[in-house]
Amino acid sequence: MRIDSRERFDAAVSEALAGREGHETEILVCCGTGCLANGSQKVAEAFAEEVEKRGLKAGVGLFTKKTGCHGFCEKGPLVVLQPSGVLYTKVEPRHVPDILDKTVAKGELIPRLLYKDPSTKKPVERYAEVPFYKNQTRIAMRNIGKIDPADLGDALAHGAYAGLAKALFEMTPEQVIAEVERSGLRGRGGAGFVTARKWKAARKAKGERKFLLCNGDEGDPGAFKDRSIMEGDPHSVLEGMVIGAYAVGAHEGYIYVRDEYPLAVVHLSLAMEQARQAGILGRDILGTGFDFDIRISRGGGAFVCGESSALMRSLEGKTGEPRQKYVHATERGLFDCPTVLNNVETWADVGAIIQNGGAWFAAMGTDKSKGTKAFSLVGKVKNTGLIELPMGTTLRHIIYDIGGGILGDRPFKAVQTGGPSGGCLPESHLDDPVDYEKLTEAGSMMGSGGMIVMDDRTCMVDVARYFLRFLVEESCGKCVPCREGLKQMLVIYDDLVAGRGRPGDIERIERLSAGMQLGSLCELGKSAPNPVLSTLRYFRDEYLAHIEQKACPAGICRDLTAYEILESCEGCGVCLKACPAEAITGEKKALHVIHQGRCISCGACYEVCPTDAIRFFPKAELAPAAAASRGGAS
Amino acid sequence: MITLTVNGKTVRAREGSPLLEAVRAAGVEIPTLCQHEALEPWGGCRLCLVDVTRPEWNGWAKMVVSCMYPAEEGLIVETHTERVVETRRVVLDLLLARCPETPLIQRLAREHGIEKTSYLPNPEPTDCILCGLCTRVCDHIGVFAISSVNRGAGREIAPPFHEAPPDCIGCLACAEVCPTSCIPYETSDARRTIWGKAFEMVRCPKCGKAHITKAQADFYAGRNGVPRSYFETCDACKRQEMARTFSKLSAGAVGGMETGKQGNRETGRP
Ligand SMILES: Cc1cc2nc3c(=O)[nH]c(=O)nc-3n(C[C@H](O)[C@H](O)[C@H](O)COP(=O)(O)O)c2cc1C
Ligand code: SF4
Ligand code: SF4
Ligand code: SF4
Ligand code: SF4
Ligand code: FES
Ligand code: FES
């Protein structure tokens, strides 16, 4: 049925809700990319089969649905039972009969499938009590994990398109922009540009054709928030875009999806098809006479294609390379027409803002950063995954309360935020509220919300080098400071970690960084020195140790680190088995020995020794003879 | 026309024209390596950086590439502020590391006080500075025979699949526009080779000089709908013929008129 009036819209929502009333128990099987990789498709099939076999379907009002990513992929496949809210982790098809017979039929819990809190070691029964979820506030991800992304009715029953109906039936385009302005919404894709200001400029710009774009390129390694949104709740993106199109007066839109995201393309396409049939997208939207349609474009496969001007070039069918622009895209963007580009998460926020009002959104967050933000928390924390929190939450809360603290309860060393061109923040910044300004002041950035937690076994020089290696590959190579600058910066870092650092290297790094920041054509080159400068700012001692003592204080740079076994060795032989170089010898229950000539400084023995009887120290302290034989052996 | 200042000197410029024109009109020299007036500006070499500001920006200035920034009324342009000069130096230092043996780069670097690069000199020296002029001129002609391939540090200029480019017409425009003359070619009355492709030459029916490849004549004739013979006649003979016709037409009126001035082409090189 095509929805062509307010009444029809309300009726469609009521109908969708009514269709769900018979469901006494809903079994939500996570079918996001993470859980699918862990076999959740088979789990979903097993549920369908078993339910059928028991003839339960009609009788008990049982309903199985496949949802998008719950953000906790590490524990997947996840199964959530509603309305009880029981969460089961690492579910396999063989657990399915038990879940149906015990939990669904009798309300009994299955302890071994429950999530165990790593700090208390106690099982947690309900989804909402898991610390990972308890501390979140979800707006952009409001319906992910709750709805079946392939079912428009399910989305409508969960409030999708209510914001769109309000915008089209009750508000003028100017009022929509004013509401978004009140919300304080800023771009979630990188720079944090004020969204309403972009829209206003594009609305004012002259032009028959205007474009509205969604940036789903998500090229940061390890980031997956935009993928989860597009896969798990494509409707939130479409809703935001139709509202935005109405606000700026655009009739054509594109969603630029990273090439490695096939499931996102499938779910978006399906959602668009269903929305078109329902009259939510395409011609005469909701019967108001407003036209707007969207096409999907597969990304160019490079990190830099996510940059605004490169993305537009790519959409025009040219090489996805940044272009120097001194005119805003809102005036001359795609095909030289006024264009608004926003990130997936930004678009997903819009519908909720219109539905609940800008003031509601602005009540969360800090002075200049409002609302909530999605983060992907990875690295050396106990709970990794995708989370959404109010802006202004402290790094400490994120890492310790949601992330559950550092793996193995080791000391925290740094957190890297903002993707490959973000920065590393030390312990002294753990109580900083996370917002655009604070992160930038501290020498990092919000970027798209990546957070990589690092423990004491991390060398900050090596970390900076890691990001340089990513960027040197991803620079498009058009401009000299970025292309040649990254190449030379990496040469300096290769020397530092190999013990070839020289006095004056720090000054060379600083000078080159300034040249890249000021001289590069696009933000990739301008921000590429961030990992370098932030590690220099907070961990300068570590640089000096590499240069002056030829030592890696964290014991990570192999060319600078040696290992030895201490007297306290109990001769358990675990290290001997772990050593890939057969560099350890020793009898059971007797002191073991590392033969320096064979040791490749991998650190495997250090990691496994149960009695901490292995220590690392600067290779420079080794007797010259041993160092030389090591050199000869390699 | 609008008015702006360059290093304190007032100059007039066409609104929206690249700042570089106003800078040069003010008699100020700044280096450029990827710019050519016949081609769209590109902004890759970053040498033409300048600081721009306005009185109402309260002392805040932004660095822009003058080959692309549009001239606007009242703009205050500074071409040699400390940070501009320093950034230009870093860029030249980096280019010298890439092209340690290239005379043009050595000269520019020296003019900016750099005798030796502070970075690792390229172990495989090249003369190509990746200014993109060759590919842009080829695109501009409408041939699209060569392009830049690979991202980042591996970027290079090459024909498709590193084979003799099927579309190349052997016009030599790329080689001529190249600021470091690093595109090798050979040309004689009989044959021309460039990018590993050999071309047959066409001789001017009037003077017999080989000035154009057969592929060029075919390409131009096909594109402009002008008879092939028009392109086969060399420019010098064409001019002579035109001058002859012209002087016949205006016989008596303009006596002893000079015929076509040769080669006034602005190369755009510093
Ligand atoms: C190298 C580079 C890569 C980028 N990649 C992305 C991306 O994958 N997704 C994204 O939304 N923005 C990306 N951006 C930022 C975009 O240029 C642009 O600012 C953003 O899409 C605007 O949307 P927003 O205002 O909603 O954040 C990237 C920027 C740079 C410089
Ligand atoms: S800064 Fe880097 S990515 Fe951006 S245009 Fe220059 S070379 Fe390309
Ligand atoms: S550091 Fe690695 S190679 Fe050396 S002894 Fe230990 S396990 Fe073996
Ligand atoms: S010689 Fe070939 S590659 Fe060079 S500009 Fe002419 S057509 Fe293009
Ligand atoms: S070959 Fe010459 S014109 Fe082409 S990019 Fe290299 S230096 Fe520039
Ligand atoms: S895919 Fe299931 S939790 Fe992420
Ligand atoms: S001449 Fe302007 S950037 Fe090269």
mmCIF file with all atom_site columns, C-alpha atoms and ligand atoms in Angstrom, chain A residues 558 561-565 575-584 593-596 598-608 614, ligand 3:
data_model
loop_
_atom_site.group_PDB
_atom_site.id
_atom_site.type_symbol
_atom_site.label_atom_id
_atom_site.label_alt_id
_atom_site.label_comp_id
_atom_site.label_asym_id
_atom_site.label_entity_id
_atom_site.label_seq_id
_atom_site.pdbx_PDB_ins_code
_atom_site.Cartn_x
_atom_site.Cartn_y
_atom_site.Cartn_z
_atom_site.occupancy
_atom_site.B_iso_or_equiv
_atom_site.pdbx_formal_charge
_atom_site.auth_seq_id
_atom_site.auth_comp_id
_atom_site.auth_asym_id
_atom_site.auth_atom_id
_atom_site.pdbx_PDB_model_num
ATOM   1  C  CA  . ARG A 1 558 ? 63.158 -6.186  17.896 1.00 0.00 ? 558 ARG A CA  1
ATOM   2  C  CA  . THR A 1 561 ? 65.570 -5.601  22.449 1.00 0.00 ? 561 THR A CA  1
ATOM   3  C  CA  . ALA A 1 562 ? 67.130 -8.701  23.948 1.00 0.00 ? 562 ALA A CA  1
ATOM   4  C  CA  . TYR A 1 563 ? 65.648 -11.298 26.324 1.00 0.00 ? 563 TYR A CA  1
ATOM   5  C  CA  . GLU A 1 564 ? 67.124 -13.393 29.096 1.00 0.00 ? 564 GLU A CA  1
ATOM   6  C  CA  . ILE A 1 565 ? 65.911 -15.897 31.655 1.00 0.00 ? 565 ILE A CA  1
ATOM   7  C  CA  . CYS A 1 575 ? 59.013 -20.811 26.927 1.00 0.00 ? 575 CYS A CA  1
ATOM   8  C  CA  . LEU A 1 576 ? 60.995 -23.490 25.176 1.00 0.00 ? 576 LEU A CA  1
ATOM   9  C  CA  . LYS A 1 577 ? 57.881 -24.712 23.421 1.00 0.00 ? 577 LYS A CA  1
ATOM   10 C  CA  . ALA A 1 578 ? 56.762 -21.196 22.522 1.00 0.00 ? 578 ALA A CA  1
ATOM   11 C  CA  . CYS A 1 579 ? 60.041 -20.128 20.956 1.00 0.00 ? 579 CYS A CA  1
ATOM   12 C  CA  . PRO A 1 580 ? 59.757 -20.130 17.145 1.00 0.00 ? 580 PRO A CA  1
ATOM   13 C  CA  . ALA A 1 581 ? 63.546 -19.922 16.745 1.00 0.00 ? 581 ALA A CA  1
ATOM   14 C  CA  . GLU A 1 582 ? 64.590 -22.837 18.954 1.00 0.00 ? 582 GLU A CA  1
ATOM   15 C  CA  . ALA A 1 583 ? 66.710 -20.385 20.878 1.00 0.00 ? 583 ALA A CA  1
ATOM   16 C  CA  . ILE A 1 584 ? 65.925 -21.780 24.340 1.00 0.00 ? 584 ILE A CA  1
ATOM   17 C  CA  . VAL A 1 593 ? 68.833 -20.388 28.850 1.00 0.00 ? 593 VAL A CA  1
ATOM   18 C  CA  . ILE A 1 594 ? 68.267 -18.154 25.817 1.00 0.00 ? 594 ILE A CA  1
ATOM   19 C  CA  . HIS A 1 595 ? 70.979 -18.367 23.183 1.00 0.00 ? 595 HIS A CA  1
ATOM   20 C  CA  . GLN A 1 596 ? 71.360 -14.801 22.009 1.00 0.00 ? 596 GLN A CA  1
ATOM   21 C  CA  . ARG A 1 598 ? 69.575 -17.582 17.734 1.00 0.00 ? 598 ARG A CA  1
ATOM   22 C  CA  . CYS A 1 599 ? 67.023 -15.317 19.448 1.00 0.00 ? 599 CYS A CA  1
ATOM   23 C  CA  . ILE A 1 600 ? 64.945 -13.185 17.069 1.00 0.00 ? 600 ILE A CA  1
ATOM   24 C  CA  . SER A 1 601 ? 63.552 -11.041 19.914 1.00 0.00 ? 601 SER A CA  1
ATOM   25 C  CA  . CYS A 1 602 ? 59.952 -11.952 19.200 1.00 0.00 ? 602 CYS A CA  1
ATOM   26 C  CA  . GLY A 1 603 ? 58.954 -11.826 22.854 1.00 0.00 ? 603 GLY A CA  1
ATOM   27 C  CA  . ALA A 1 604 ? 56.884 -15.023 22.713 1.00 0.00 ? 604 ALA A CA  1
ATOM   28 C  CA  . CYS A 1 605 ? 58.733 -16.534 25.693 1.00 0.00 ? 605 CYS A CA  1
ATOM   29 C  CA  . TYR A 1 606 ? 58.209 -13.375 27.750 1.00 0.00 ? 606 TYR A CA  1
ATOM   30 C  CA  . GLU A 1 607 ? 54.468 -13.486 27.088 1.00 0.00 ? 607 GLU A CA  1
ATOM   31 C  CA  . VAL A 1 608 ? 54.041 -17.119 28.137 1.00 0.00 ? 608 VAL A CA  1
ATOM   32 C  CA  . ILE A 1 614 ? 62.011 -13.682 31.646 1.00 0.00 ? 614 ILE A CA  1
HETATM 33 S  S1  . SF4 C 2 .   ? 62.266 -13.748 22.351 1.00 0.00 ? 3   SF4 C S1  1
HETATM 34 FE FE1 . SF4 C 2 .   ? 61.332 -15.151 20.880 1.00 0.00 ? 3   SF4 C FE1 1
HETATM 35 S  S2  . SF4 C 2 .   ? 63.082 -15.981 19.754 1.00 0.00 ? 3   SF4 C S2  1
HETATM 36 FE FE2 . SF4 C 2 .   ? 63.936 -15.045 21.598 1.00 0.00 ? 3   SF4 C FE2 1
HETATM 37 S  S3  . SF4 C 2 .   ? 64.035 -16.711 23.062 1.00 0.00 ? 3   SF4 C S3  1
HETATM 38 FE FE3 . SF4 C 2 .   ? 62.092 -15.706 23.418 1.00 0.00 ? 3   SF4 C FE3 1
HETATM 39 S  S4  . SF4 C 2 .   ? 60.635 -16.870 22.146 1.00 0.00 ? 3   SF4 C S4  1
HETATM 40 FE FE4 . SF4 C 2 .   ? 62.691 -17.416 21.437 1.00 0.00 ? 3   SF4 C FE4 1
#
